[in-house]
Amino acid sequence: MPPTRPNLVLITTDQQRFDTWGRFAPPFMRTPHLNHLAADGVTFTRAYADCPVCVPARAAYMTGRSVFGHGMGTNAPTCDYFGCEETLPTLLRAQGYQTCGIGKLHFHPQRIRHGFDETITLDDYYREMARSGSPLQPRRHGLGENEFYPTMATVPEAQTLTSWITERAVDFLAERRDPTTPFFLWVSYSKPHPPLDPPEPYYSMYRQEEIAEPWLADWTDADDRPEDVRRHQQAQSTDRMSPRLIHQARAAYYGLITQIDYNIGRIIGAIQDTGCFFSPNDDTMILFCSDHGEYLGDHRMLAKDTFHEGSAHIPFILRLPRTWRDRPVGVESDALVGHQDILTTLLAAAGGPVPSDKEGQDLVGLLRGDVAPRELLFGGQGFNLKRPGAANWVGVTDGRWKYAWYYTDGSEQLFDLETDPRELHDRAKDPGATDMRTRLRERLTAHLRQVAPQLLQDGELFSRPFKPPTEAQRRSRGFPGFMRDQHRSDALH
């Protein structure tokens, strides 16, 4: 039991892949505040989004359940899957915490609070900007939420959404925090999710750097690659983007991450001003992660959705209060962790009982050796367990090997992440890996029989009846790029 109930700060980003900060990032990248959190805490190097899509990740934060536990395998209204009972803020409020959520919460409908005392959403930003009377307004560049083309913000840095979210968080810490109770603050940044539109100086910061080319594998252009991969490539026409364009898009993406990092510095400074950080009374726990990754052109794909490293592998840092004895500092853990662990970890730190239906593990207990690490982490996407029907894919990893089954055409992929961390060689058809493929498929199937039998037929994985579309049909079904009113329907992209 910690000596005091710590203040809890959860900082999340949207669509930030695992290799974009600290020693994992390109050498030119600037992420000083994330680097410091890692140096003063624990980095979990094998953290995964079990459903690498925006809203399901947030459902896991809020419910402490895996994607098969909360059942949301694709973006959907949150009110259909959970309400206000036994959510993370409700459970912390029961322990006497003041709770506040700021930014891209992705709740639907927008004003539902799911147990928070206070929420400040993206709607508030766009409404405030529209009412300001300023001729400079955000998102006037015409690019939408799923377009990879780089551009520059149409407002200065101080008026960007990233800066605004930070300002609201600082306001909470300085003006609205009840000093007699511990607080739980969730700061949810919407970047580096497209549009890739950093302001200066972040727009130009990395444009002249030597940015590595995307990863291209032996299966990237293979005739027998999974149909889901082919669709992903052609729906967004990533395979037609020039190397120069991808270089500039990557530079903009990295710039957005550095902007967030510098803004995190403002939040750390505001916590320090409360006397709860970097002091003898340092009783603040900070957990940082992203909701999922971003392909950035790897394997000629963009965005996310699948179990590949660029899409599902996420940054994950836990910094414990300095008032806690024997706290780990500058440590890396290769334990398998996921979003479902956030609720359990934070609630256990608050001293509260964790409901028995929560699937997460207490990461502090894990670090102390009181909790056994999970052997396998399961994932999937493209389903709704409230209705019958197959998923797009399901998968499992033991931290070294990763297996995925695709329902569209019954394809399989298998990767050895120890020898092939970029997933350049698909081992699914390798006779030397047959035993591993069979073992993981059997473990995955057995798990689905317990938690999602509707994703099986006669107790086994299956493929849907499938007529391959033409290339022209795939390209015509690309992501809707221009979403003019996206900020007014935040929960559904």
CSV table of C-alpha atoms in Angstrom, one decimal:
chain,number,residue,atom,x,y,z
A,1,MET,CA,0.0,0.0,0.0
A,2,PRO,CA,1.5,3.4,-1.0
A,3,PRO,CA,2.0,5.9,1.9
A,4,THR,CA,-0.5,8.2,0.3
A,5,ARG,CA,-3.1,8.1,-2.4
A,6,PRO,CA,-1.2,9.5,-5.4
A,7,ASN,CA,-2.4,12.0,-7.8
A,8,LEU,CA,-3.0,10.2,-11.1
A,9,VAL,CA,-2.2,11.7,-14.5
A,10,LEU,CA,-3.0,9.7,-17.7
A,11,ILE,CA,-1.5,11.3,-20.9
A,12,THR,CA,-2.5,9.7,-24.2
A,13,THR,CA,-1.7,10.5,-27.8
A,14,ASP,CA,-3.6,9.4,-30.9
A,15,GLN,CA,-1.9,7.3,-33.6
A,16,GLN,CA,1.6,7.5,-32.2
A,17,ARG,CA,3.7,4.4,-33.0
A,18,PHE,CA,6.2,2.9,-30.6
A,19,ASP,CA,9.4,4.0,-32.3
A,20,THR,CA,8.9,7.8,-32.1
A,21,TRP,CA,10.5,8.8,-28.8
A,22,GLY,CA,13.7,8.2,-26.8
A,23,ARG,CA,16.2,5.6,-27.9
A,24,PHE,CA,13.6,3.9,-30.1
A,25,ALA,CA,13.2,7.0,-32.3
A,26,PRO,CA,15.3,8.3,-35.2
A,27,PRO,CA,18.4,10.0,-33.7
A,28,PHE,CA,17.3,13.5,-34.8
A,29,MET,CA,13.9,13.4,-32.9
A,30,ARG,CA,13.4,15.7,-29.9
A,31,THR,CA,11.3,14.2,-27.1
A,32,PRO,CA,13.0,15.5,-23.9
A,33,HIS,CA,10.0,15.2,-21.6
A,34,LEU,CA,9.1,11.6,-22.6
A,35,ASN,CA,12.8,10.8,-22.3
A,36,HIS,CA,12.7,12.2,-18.8
A,37,LEU,CA,9.6,10.3,-17.7
A,38,ALA,CA,11.3,7.1,-18.9
A,39,ALA,CA,14.5,8.0,-17.1
A,40,ASP,CA,12.4,8.6,-13.9
A,41,GLY,CA,10.2,5.5,-14.4
A,42,VAL,CA,9.6,2.3,-16.4
A,43,THR,CA,9.3,1.8,-20.1
A,44,PHE,CA,7.2,-1.2,-21.2
A,45,THR,CA,8.8,-2.2,-24.5
A,46,ARG,CA,6.2,-4.8,-25.4
A,47,ALA,CA,3.0,-2.8,-25.1
A,48,TYR,CA,0.2,-3.4,-27.7
A,49,ALA,CA,-3.2,-2.1,-28.6
A,50,ASP,CA,-5.3,-5.3,-28.8
A,51,CYS,CA,-7.6,-3.5,-31.1
A,52,PRO,CA,-5.6,-0.7,-32.9
A,53,VAL,CA,-8.5,1.6,-33.5
A,54,CYS,CA,-9.4,4.9,-31.7
A,55,VAL,CA,-12.6,4.2,-29.8
A,56,PRO,CA,-12.0,0.6,-28.8
A,57,ALA,CA,-8.7,1.7,-27.2
A,58,ARG,CA,-10.6,4.2,-25.1
A,59,ALA,CA,-13.2,1.6,-24.2
A,60,ALA,CA,-10.3,-0.4,-22.8
A,61,TYR,CA,-9.0,2.6,-20.8
A,62,MET,CA,-12.4,3.1,-19.3
A,63,THR,CA,-13.5,-0.4,-18.6
A,64,GLY,CA,-10.3,-2.3,-17.8
A,65,ARG,CA,-11.3,-5.0,-20.3
A,66,SER,CA,-9.7,-6.4,-23.4
A,67,VAL,CA,-11.4,-5.9,-26.8
A,68,PHE,CA,-13.1,-9.3,-26.3
A,69,GLY,CA,-14.2,-8.2,-22.9
A,70,HIS,CA,-15.8,-4.9,-23.8
A,71,GLY,CA,-16.8,-6.2,-27.2
A,72,MET,CA,-16.1,-3.1,-29.3
A,73,GLY,CA,-14.0,-4.3,-32.2
A,74,THR,CA,-14.5,-1.2,-34.3
A,75,ASN,CA,-15.4,2.4,-33.8
A,76,ALA,CA,-18.9,2.7,-32.3
A,77,PRO,CA,-20.9,4.8,-29.8
A,78,THR,CA,-19.4,4.3,-26.4
A,79,CYS,CA,-22.8,4.5,-24.7
A,80,ASP,CA,-23.7,1.2,-26.4
A,81,TYR,CA,-20.9,-0.6,-24.5
A,82,PHE,CA,-20.5,1.1,-21.1
A,83,GLY,CA,-22.2,3.7,-19.0
A,84,CYS,CA,-21.1,5.2,-15.7
A,85,GLU,CA,-20.8,2.2,-13.5
A,86,GLU,CA,-17.4,0.7,-12.8
A,87,THR,CA,-15.6,2.9,-15.3
A,88,LEU,CA,-12.2,4.2,-14.4
A,89,PRO,CA,-13.4,7.7,-13.2
A,90,THR,CA,-16.4,6.3,-11.4
A,91,LEU,CA,-14.2,3.8,-9.4
A,92,LEU,CA,-11.7,6.6,-8.6
A,93,ARG,CA,-14.4,8.9,-7.5
A,94,ALA,CA,-15.5,6.2,-5.1
A,95,GLN,CA,-12.0,6.5,-3.6
A,96,GLY,CA,-12.4,10.2,-3.1
A,97,TYR,CA,-10.7,11.4,-6.3
A,98,GLN,CA,-11.6,14.5,-8.3
A,99,THR,CA,-11.8,13.5,-11.9
A,100,CYS,CA,-11.3,15.4,-15.1
A,101,GLY,CA,-11.0,14.4,-18.8
A,102,ILE,CA,-9.7,16.8,-21.4
A,103,GLY,CA,-9.3,16.5,-25.1
A,104,LYS,CA,-10.1,13.7,-27.5
A,105,LEU,CA,-12.1,11.5,-25.2
A,106,HIS,CA,-14.0,9.9,-28.1
A,107,PHE,CA,-17.1,9.5,-26.1
A,108,HIS,CA,-20.4,9.3,-27.9
A,109,PRO,CA,-22.7,11.2,-27.6
A,110,GLN,CA,-20.2,14.0,-27.1
A,111,ARG,CA,-21.4,15.3,-23.7
A,112,ILE,CA,-21.7,11.9,-22.0
A,113,ARG,CA,-19.2,11.9,-19.1
A,114,HIS,CA,-19.1,8.2,-18.3
A,115,GLY,CA,-18.4,9.0,-14.7
A,116,PHE,CA,-16.1,12.0,-14.9
A,117,ASP,CA,-16.8,15.0,-12.7
A,118,GLU,CA,-15.8,17.2,-15.6
A,119,THR,CA,-15.1,16.7,-19.3
A,120,ILE,CA,-13.7,19.2,-21.8
A,121,THR,CA,-13.9,18.0,-25.4
A,122,LEU,CA,-12.8,18.9,-28.9
A,123,ASP,CA,-16.2,20.5,-29.5
A,124,ASP,CA,-15.3,23.1,-26.9
A,125,TYR,CA,-12.1,24.0,-28.8
A,126,TYR,CA,-13.8,24.4,-32.2
A,127,ARG,CA,-16.7,26.3,-30.7
A,128,GLU,CA,-14.3,28.6,-28.9
A,129,MET,CA,-12.3,29.2,-32.0
A,130,ALA,CA,-15.4,29.9,-34.1
A,131,ARG,CA,-16.7,32.4,-31.6
A,132,SER,CA,-13.4,34.2,-31.2
A,133,GLY,CA,-14.0,36.2,-34.3
A,134,SER,CA,-10.4,35.5,-35.4
A,135,PRO,CA,-9.9,35.3,-39.2
A,136,LEU,CA,-7.4,32.5,-38.5
A,137,GLN,CA,-9.3,29.3,-37.9
A,138,PRO,CA,-8.1,25.7,-37.6
A,139,ARG,CA,-8.4,23.1,-40.4
A,140,ARG,CA,-8.8,25.6,-43.2
A,141,HIS,CA,-6.3,23.6,-45.3
A,142,GLY,CA,-9.0,21.2,-46.6
A,143,LEU,CA,-7.3,18.0,-45.5
A,144,GLY,CA,-9.4,15.5,-43.5
A,145,GLU,CA,-8.9,13.0,-40.7
A,146,ASN,CA,-7.6,10.2,-42.8
A,147,GLU,CA,-5.4,11.9,-45.3
A,148,PHE,CA,-1.7,11.4,-45.1
A,149,TYR,CA,-0.7,14.4,-47.1
A,150,PRO,CA,1.4,16.9,-45.1
A,151,THR,CA,0.5,20.6,-44.7
A,152,MET,CA,1.0,23.4,-42.2
A,153,ALA,CA,-1.5,24.4,-39.5
A,154,THR,CA,-3.7,27.3,-40.4
A,155,VAL,CA,-3.4,28.8,-36.9
A,156,PRO,CA,-0.2,29.7,-34.9
A,157,GLU,CA,1.1,27.2,-32.4
A,158,ALA,CA,-0.7,28.9,-29.4
A,159,GLN,CA,-4.0,28.4,-31.2
A,160,THR,CA,-3.6,24.8,-32.2
A,161,LEU,CA,-5.7,22.0,-30.6
A,162,THR,CA,-2.6,20.5,-29.0
A,163,SER,CA,-1.8,23.8,-27.3
A,164,TRP,CA,-5.4,24.4,-26.3
A,165,ILE,CA,-5.7,20.9,-24.7
A,166,THR,CA,-2.6,21.7,-22.7
A,167,GLU,CA,-3.9,25.1,-21.6
A,168,ARG,CA,-7.1,23.5,-20.3
A,169,ALA,CA,-5.1,20.9,-18.4
A,170,VAL,CA,-2.9,23.6,-16.9
A,171,ASP,CA,-6.1,25.5,-16.0
A,172,PHE,CA,-7.4,22.5,-14.1
A,173,LEU,CA,-4.2,22.1,-12.2
A,174,ALA,CA,-3.9,25.7,-11.3
A,175,GLU,CA,-7.5,26.9,-10.9
A,176,ARG,CA,-10.0,24.0,-10.5
A,177,ARG,CA,-8.2,21.3,-8.6
A,178,ASP,CA,-9.5,20.7,-5.1
A,179,PRO,CA,-6.3,20.8,-3.0
A,180,THR,CA,-7.9,18.7,-0.2
A,181,THR,CA,-8.4,15.6,-2.4
A,182,PRO,CA,-6.2,13.6,-4.9
A,183,PHE,CA,-7.1,14.1,-8.5
A,184,PHE,CA,-7.2,12.0,-11.7
A,185,LEU,CA,-6.5,13.9,-14.8
A,186,TRP,CA,-6.8,12.4,-18.3
A,187,VAL,CA,-5.1,14.5,-21.0
A,188,SER,CA,-6.0,13.1,-24.4
A,189,TYR,CA,-4.1,14.6,-27.3
A,190,SER,CA,-5.7,14.2,-30.8
A,191,LYS,CA,-2.3,14.2,-32.5
A,192,PRO,CA,-0.3,12.9,-34.3
A,193,HIS,CA,-3.4,11.5,-35.9
A,194,PRO,CA,-3.9,13.1,-39.4
A,195,PRO,CA,-4.3,15.7,-40.7
A,196,LEU,CA,-0.5,16.0,-40.5
A,197,ASP,CA,-0.6,19.8,-40.0
A,198,PRO,CA,2.0,20.9,-37.4
A,199,PRO,CA,2.5,24.6,-36.9
A,200,GLU,CA,5.9,26.3,-37.1
A,201,PRO,CA,8.5,25.6,-35.9
A,202,TYR,CA,7.5,21.9,-35.8
A,203,TYR,CA,6.5,21.9,-39.5
A,204,SER,CA,10.0,22.7,-40.6
A,205,MET,CA,11.9,21.0,-37.8
A,206,TYR,CA,12.5,17.6,-39.5
A,207,ARG,CA,12.0,18.3,-43.2
A,208,GLN,CA,15.8,18.4,-44.0
A,209,GLU,CA,16.6,15.4,-41.9
A,210,GLU,CA,17.6,12.0,-43.3
A,211,ILE,CA,14.4,10.1,-42.6
A,212,ALA,CA,14.5,6.4,-43.0
A,213,GLU,CA,12.5,4.8,-45.8
A,214,PRO,CA,9.4,2.7,-44.8
A,215,TRP,CA,9.8,-1.0,-44.1
A,216,LEU,CA,9.1,-3.1,-47.2
A,217,ALA,CA,8.8,-6.9,-46.6
A,218,ASP,CA,9.0,-10.0,-48.7
A,219,TRP,CA,5.2,-10.1,-48.4
A,220,THR,CA,4.5,-6.4,-49.1
A,221,ASP,CA,4.0,-6.9,-52.9
A,222,ALA,CA,3.6,-10.7,-53.0
A,223,ASP,CA,0.7,-12.0,-55.1
A,224,ASP,CA,-0.5,-14.1,-52.2
A,225,ARG,CA,-0.4,-11.4,-49.5
A,226,PRO,CA,-3.6,-11.2,-47.4
A,227,GLU,CA,-6.5,-9.5,-49.1
A,228,ASP,CA,-6.8,-7.2,-46.1
A,229,VAL,CA,-3.2,-6.0,-46.8
A,230,ARG,CA,-3.9,-5.5,-50.5
A,231,ARG,CA,-7.1,-3.6,-49.7
A,232,HIS,CA,-5.3,-1.4,-47.2
A,233,GLN,CA,-2.6,-0.5,-49.7
A,234,GLN,CA,-4.9,0.2,-52.6
A,235,ALA,CA,-7.8,1.9,-50.7
A,236,GLN,CA,-5.4,4.7,-49.7
A,237,SER,CA,-3.2,4.4,-52.8
A,238,THR,CA,-0.2,4.3,-50.6
A,239,ASP,CA,1.6,2.3,-53.2
A,240,ARG,CA,1.4,5.4,-55.5
A,241,MET,CA,2.9,7.9,-53.1
A,242,SER,CA,6.3,9.1,-54.1
A,243,PRO,CA,9.3,8.7,-51.7
A,244,ARG,CA,9.5,12.5,-51.4
A,245,LEU,CA,5.9,12.8,-50.3
A,246,ILE,CA,6.2,10.0,-47.7
A,247,HIS,CA,9.4,11.7,-46.5
A,248,GLN,CA,7.6,15.0,-46.0
A,249,ALA,CA,4.6,13.3,-44.4
A,250,ARG,CA,6.9,11.5,-41.9
A,251,ALA,CA,8.6,14.8,-41.1
A,252,ALA,CA,5.3,16.4,-40.4
A,253,TYR,CA,4.2,13.4,-38.2
A,254,TYR,CA,7.4,13.6,-36.2
A,255,GLY,CA,6.9,17.4,-35.8
A,256,LEU,CA,3.5,16.8,-34.3
A,257,ILE,CA,5.0,14.4,-31.7
A,258,THR,CA,7.6,16.9,-30.7
A,259,GLN,CA,5.0,19.6,-30.3
A,260,ILE,CA,3.1,17.2,-28.0
A,261,ASP,CA,6.3,16.5,-26.1
A,262,TYR,CA,7.0,20.1,-25.5
A,263,ASN,CA,3.4,20.6,-24.3
A,264,ILE,CA,3.8,17.7,-21.9
A,265,GLY,CA,6.6,19.8,-20.4
A,266,ARG,CA,4.0,22.5,-19.6
A,267,ILE,CA,1.9,20.0,-17.8
A,268,ILE,CA,4.8,18.7,-15.8
A,269,GLY,CA,5.6,22.3,-14.9
A,270,ALA,CA,2.1,22.9,-13.8
A,271,ILE,CA,2.1,19.8,-11.6
A,272,GLN,CA,5.4,20.9,-10.2
A,273,ASP,CA,3.8,24.3,-9.3
A,274,THR,CA,1.3,22.4,-7.2
A,275,GLY,CA,4.1,21.0,-5.0
A,276,CYS,CA,3.2,17.5,-6.0
A,277,PHE,CA,6.1,16.8,-8.3
A,278,PHE,CA,9.9,16.9,-8.0
A,279,SER,CA,9.6,17.7,-4.3
A,280,PRO,CA,9.6,15.8,-0.9
A,281,ASN,CA,5.8,15.6,-1.3
A,282,ASP,CA,6.0,14.2,-4.9
A,283,ASP,CA,3.0,12.0,-4.9
A,284,THR,CA,2.0,12.1,-8.6
A,285,MET,CA,1.9,9.0,-10.8
A,286,ILE,CA,2.1,9.6,-14.6
A,287,LEU,CA,1.1,7.0,-17.2
A,288,PHE,CA,1.8,7.8,-20.8
A,289,CYS,CA,0.7,5.8,-23.9
A,290,SER,CA,-0.9,6.0,-27.3
A,291,ASP,CA,-4.2,4.5,-28.5
A,292,HIS,CA,-2.5,2.7,-31.4
A,293,GLY,CA,0.2,3.2,-34.0
A,294,GLU,CA,0.6,4.4,-37.5
A,295,TYR,CA,2.1,2.6,-40.5
A,296,LEU,CA,3.8,5.7,-41.9
A,297,GLY,CA,4.1,3.9,-45.2
A,298,ASP,CA,5.5,0.6,-43.9
A,299,HIS,CA,4.5,-2.3,-46.2
A,300,ARG,CA,2.9,0.4,-48.4
A,301,MET,CA,0.2,1.0,-45.8
A,302,LEU,CA,-1.0,4.0,-43.8
A,303,ALA,CA,-3.0,4.5,-40.6
A,304,LYS,CA,-3.7,1.4,-38.4
A,305,ASP,CA,-6.3,-1.4,-37.9
A,306,THR,CA,-4.1,-4.5,-38.1
A,307,PHE,CA,-1.8,-6.4,-35.7
A,308,HIS,CA,1.5,-5.4,-37.4
A,309,GLU,CA,4.1,-3.6,-35.4
A,310,GLY,CA,3.6,-0.1,-36.9
A,311,SER,CA,-0.1,-0.3,-36.2
A,312,ALA,CA,-0.4,-2.1,-32.9
A,313,HIS,CA,2.9,-1.6,-31.0
A,314,ILE,CA,2.6,1.5,-28.8
A,315,PRO,CA,4.7,3.6,-26.4
A,316,PHE,CA,4.0,3.0,-22.8
A,317,ILE,CA,5.7,4.7,-19.8
A,318,LEU,CA,4.8,4.5,-16.1
A,319,ARG,CA,6.4,7.0,-13.7
A,320,LEU,CA,5.8,6.3,-10.0
A,321,PRO,CA,5.7,8.9,-7.2
A,322,ARG,CA,9.0,9.7,-5.5
A,323,THR,CA,7.4,9.2,-2.1
A,324,TRP,CA,7.1,5.5,-2.9
A,325,ARG,CA,10.1,3.5,-1.6
A,326,ASP,CA,12.1,1.3,-3.9
A,327,ARG,CA,10.4,2.7,-7.0
A,328,PRO,CA,12.0,1.6,-10.3
A,329,VAL,CA,13.9,4.3,-12.2
A,330,GLY,CA,15.2,4.1,-15.7
A,331,VAL,CA,14.0,0.5,-16.1
A,332,GLU,CA,12.7,-1.3,-19.2
A,333,SER,CA,10.3,-4.2,-18.9
A,334,ASP,CA,9.6,-6.7,-21.7
A,335,ALA,CA,6.3,-7.8,-20.1
A,336,LEU,CA,3.3,-7.9,-22.4
A,337,VAL,CA,1.0,-5.0,-21.5
A,338,GLY,CA,-2.0,-3.4,-23.0
A,339,HIS,CA,-4.7,-0.8,-22.5
A,340,GLN,CA,-6.7,-3.0,-20.3
A,341,ASP,CA,-3.9,-2.7,-17.6
A,342,ILE,CA,-4.5,1.0,-17.2
A,343,LEU,CA,-7.6,0.9,-15.0
A,344,THR,CA,-6.2,-1.9,-12.8
A,345,THR,CA,-2.9,-0.1,-12.3
A,346,LEU,CA,-4.4,3.3,-11.5
A,347,LEU,CA,-7.1,1.9,-9.2
A,348,ALA,CA,-4.7,-0.3,-7.3
A,349,ALA,CA,-2.4,2.7,-6.9
A,350,ALA,CA,-5.4,4.6,-5.4
A,351,GLY,CA,-5.8,1.8,-2.9
A,352,GLY,CA,-9.2,0.8,-4.2
A,353,PRO,CA,-10.5,-2.7,-4.8
A,354,VAL,CA,-10.4,-3.8,-8.4
A,355,PRO,CA,-13.7,-5.4,-9.5
A,356,SER,CA,-13.3,-9.1,-10.4
A,357,ASP,CA,-14.5,-8.6,-14.0
A,358,LYS,CA,-11.6,-6.4,-14.9
A,359,GLU,CA,-9.0,-8.1,-17.1
A,360,GLY,CA,-6.0,-5.9,-16.6
A,361,GLN,CA,-2.9,-6.5,-14.5
A,362,ASP,CA,-1.6,-4.2,-11.9
A,363,LEU,CA,1.7,-3.0,-13.4
A,364,VAL,CA,3.1,-1.9,-10.1
A,365,GLY,CA,2.5,-5.3,-8.7
A,366,LEU,CA,4.0,-6.8,-11.8
A,367,LEU,CA,7.2,-4.8,-11.3
A,368,ARG,CA,7.4,-5.8,-7.7
A,369,GLY,CA,7.0,-9.5,-8.5
A,370,ASP,CA,3.6,-9.7,-6.9
A,371,VAL,CA,1.8,-10.3,-10.2
A,372,ALA,CA,2.7,-13.0,-12.7
A,373,PRO,CA,3.3,-11.6,-16.2
A,374,ARG,CA,0.7,-12.6,-18.9
A,375,GLU,CA,1.9,-15.3,-21.2
A,376,LEU,CA,-0.1,-14.2,-24.2
A,377,LEU,CA,-1.9,-11.1,-25.4
A,378,PHE,CA,-4.8,-11.6,-27.8
A,379,GLY,CA,-6.3,-9.0,-30.2
A,380,GLY,CA,-8.7,-8.5,-33.0
A,381,GLN,CA,-10.5,-5.9,-35.1
A,382,GLY,CA,-13.6,-5.4,-37.2
A,383,PHE,CA,-16.3,-7.0,-35.1
A,384,ASN,CA,-19.1,-6.1,-32.8
A,385,LEU,CA,-19.7,-8.8,-30.2
A,386,LYS,CA,-23.2,-7.5,-29.6
A,387,ARG,CA,-24.0,-8.8,-33.1
A,388,PRO,CA,-23.1,-12.0,-35.0
A,389,GLY,CA,-20.5,-11.8,-37.7
A,390,ALA,CA,-16.8,-12.3,-38.3
A,391,ALA,CA,-14.0,-10.0,-37.6
A,392,ASN,CA,-11.4,-8.6,-40.0
A,393,TRP,CA,-8.7,-10.4,-38.2
A,394,VAL,CA,-7.8,-11.9,-34.8
A,395,GLY,CA,-4.3,-12.5,-33.5
A,396,VAL,CA,-2.1,-13.4,-30.6
A,397,THR,CA,1.5,-12.7,-29.5
A,398,ASP,CA,3.7,-14.1,-26.8
A,399,GLY,CA,6.0,-11.2,-27.1
A,400,ARG,CA,8.4,-12.9,-29.5
A,401,TRP,CA,6.1,-14.6,-32.0
A,402,LYS,CA,3.0,-13.0,-33.4
A,403,TYR,CA,0.3,-14.7,-35.3
A,404,ALA,CA,-2.7,-13.3,-37.2
A,405,TRP,CA,-5.7,-14.9,-39.0
A,406,TYR,CA,-7.6,-12.9,-41.6
A,407,TYR,CA,-11.3,-13.8,-42.1
A,408,THR,CA,-11.6,-12.2,-45.6
A,409,ASP,CA,-9.6,-14.9,-47.4
A,410,GLY,CA,-8.4,-17.2,-44.6
A,411,SER,CA,-4.9,-15.9,-44.8
A,412,GLU,CA,-2.4,-16.3,-41.9
A,413,GLN,CA,0.7,-14.3,-41.0
A,414,LEU,CA,3.4,-15.3,-38.5
A,415,PHE,CA,6.4,-13.3,-37.4
A,416,ASP,CA,9.4,-13.9,-35.2
A,417,LEU,CA,9.9,-10.5,-33.6
A,418,GLU,CA,13.1,-11.4,-31.9
A,419,THR,CA,15.0,-12.0,-35.2
A,420,ASP,CA,12.7,-9.9,-37.4
A,421,PRO,CA,11.4,-6.9,-35.4
A,422,ARG,CA,10.3,-5.1,-38.6
A,423,GLU,CA,8.2,-8.1,-39.8
A,424,LEU,CA,10.0,-8.3,-43.1
A,425,HIS,CA,9.6,-12.1,-43.3
A,426,ASP,CA,6.3,-13.8,-43.0
A,427,ARG,CA,6.9,-17.3,-41.6
A,428,ALA,CA,3.3,-18.6,-41.9
A,429,LYS,CA,4.2,-20.9,-44.8
A,430,ASP,CA,7.7,-21.7,-43.6
A,431,PRO,CA,8.0,-25.4,-42.8
A,432,GLY,CA,10.4,-24.6,-40.1
A,433,ALA,CA,7.8,-22.6,-38.2
A,434,THR,CA,4.9,-25.0,-38.7
A,435,ASP,CA,4.8,-26.0,-35.0
A,436,MET,CA,4.8,-22.4,-33.8
A,437,ARG,CA,2.1,-21.4,-36.2
A,438,THR,CA,0.0,-24.4,-35.1
A,439,ARG,CA,0.5,-23.8,-31.4
A,440,LEU,CA,-0.4,-20.1,-31.6
A,441,ARG,CA,-3.5,-20.7,-33.8
A,442,GLU,CA,-4.7,-23.4,-31.4
A,443,ARG,CA,-4.1,-21.1,-28.4
A,444,LEU,CA,-6.0,-18.3,-30.2
A,445,THR,CA,-8.9,-20.6,-31.1
A,446,ALA,CA,-9.2,-21.9,-27.6
A,447,HIS,CA,-9.3,-18.4,-26.3
A,448,LEU,CA,-12.0,-17.4,-28.7
A,449,ARG,CA,-14.1,-20.4,-27.7
A,450,GLN,CA,-14.2,-18.9,-24.2
A,451,VAL,CA,-14.6,-15.2,-24.9
A,452,ALA,CA,-16.0,-14.8,-28.4
A,453,PRO,CA,-17.4,-18.0,-29.8
A,454,GLN,CA,-19.4,-16.0,-32.4
A,455,LEU,CA,-16.1,-15.4,-34.2
A,456,LEU,CA,-15.8,-19.1,-34.9
A,457,GLN,CA,-17.7,-21.6,-37.0
A,458,ASP,CA,-18.1,-25.1,-35.4
A,459,GLY,CA,-15.5,-24.0,-32.9
A,460,GLU,CA,-12.8,-23.2,-35.5
A,461,LEU,CA,-11.5,-20.2,-37.4
A,462,PHE,CA,-13.0,-19.7,-40.8
A,463,SER,CA,-13.0,-17.5,-43.9
A,464,ARG,CA,-16.0,-15.6,-45.3
A,465,PRO,CA,-17.3,-16.3,-48.8
A,466,PHE,CA,-15.2,-13.9,-50.8
A,467,LYS,CA,-15.2,-12.5,-54.3
A,468,PRO,CA,-12.0,-10.5,-54.8
A,469,PRO,CA,-12.7,-6.9,-55.9
A,470,THR,CA,-10.8,-5.4,-58.8
A,471,GLU,CA,-8.0,-3.0,-58.1
A,472,ALA,CA,-10.2,-0.1,-59.3
A,473,GLN,CA,-12.9,-1.1,-56.8
A,474,ARG,CA,-10.4,-1.2,-54.0
A,475,ARG,CA,-9.1,2.2,-54.8
A,476,SER,CA,-12.6,3.6,-55.0
A,477,ARG,CA,-13.3,2.5,-51.5
A,478,GLY,CA,-10.6,4.5,-49.9
A,479,PHE,CA,-10.9,6.2,-46.5
A,480,PRO,CA,-13.1,9.3,-46.7
A,481,GLY,CA,-10.5,12.0,-46.5
A,482,PHE,CA,-12.5,15.2,-46.2
A,483,MET,CA,-14.6,15.1,-43.1
A,484,ARG,CA,-15.8,18.7,-42.7
A,485,ASP,CA,-17.7,18.1,-39.5
A,486,GLN,CA,-15.4,15.5,-38.0
A,487,HIS,CA,-15.0,17.5,-34.8
A,488,ARG,CA,-18.7,17.4,-34.3
A,489,SER,CA,-18.9,13.6,-34.5
A,490,ASP,CA,-15.6,12.9,-32.7
A,491,ALA,CA,-16.5,9.4,-31.6
A,492,LEU,CA,-16.8,7.8,-34.9
A,493,HIS,CA,-13.5,7.9,-36.9
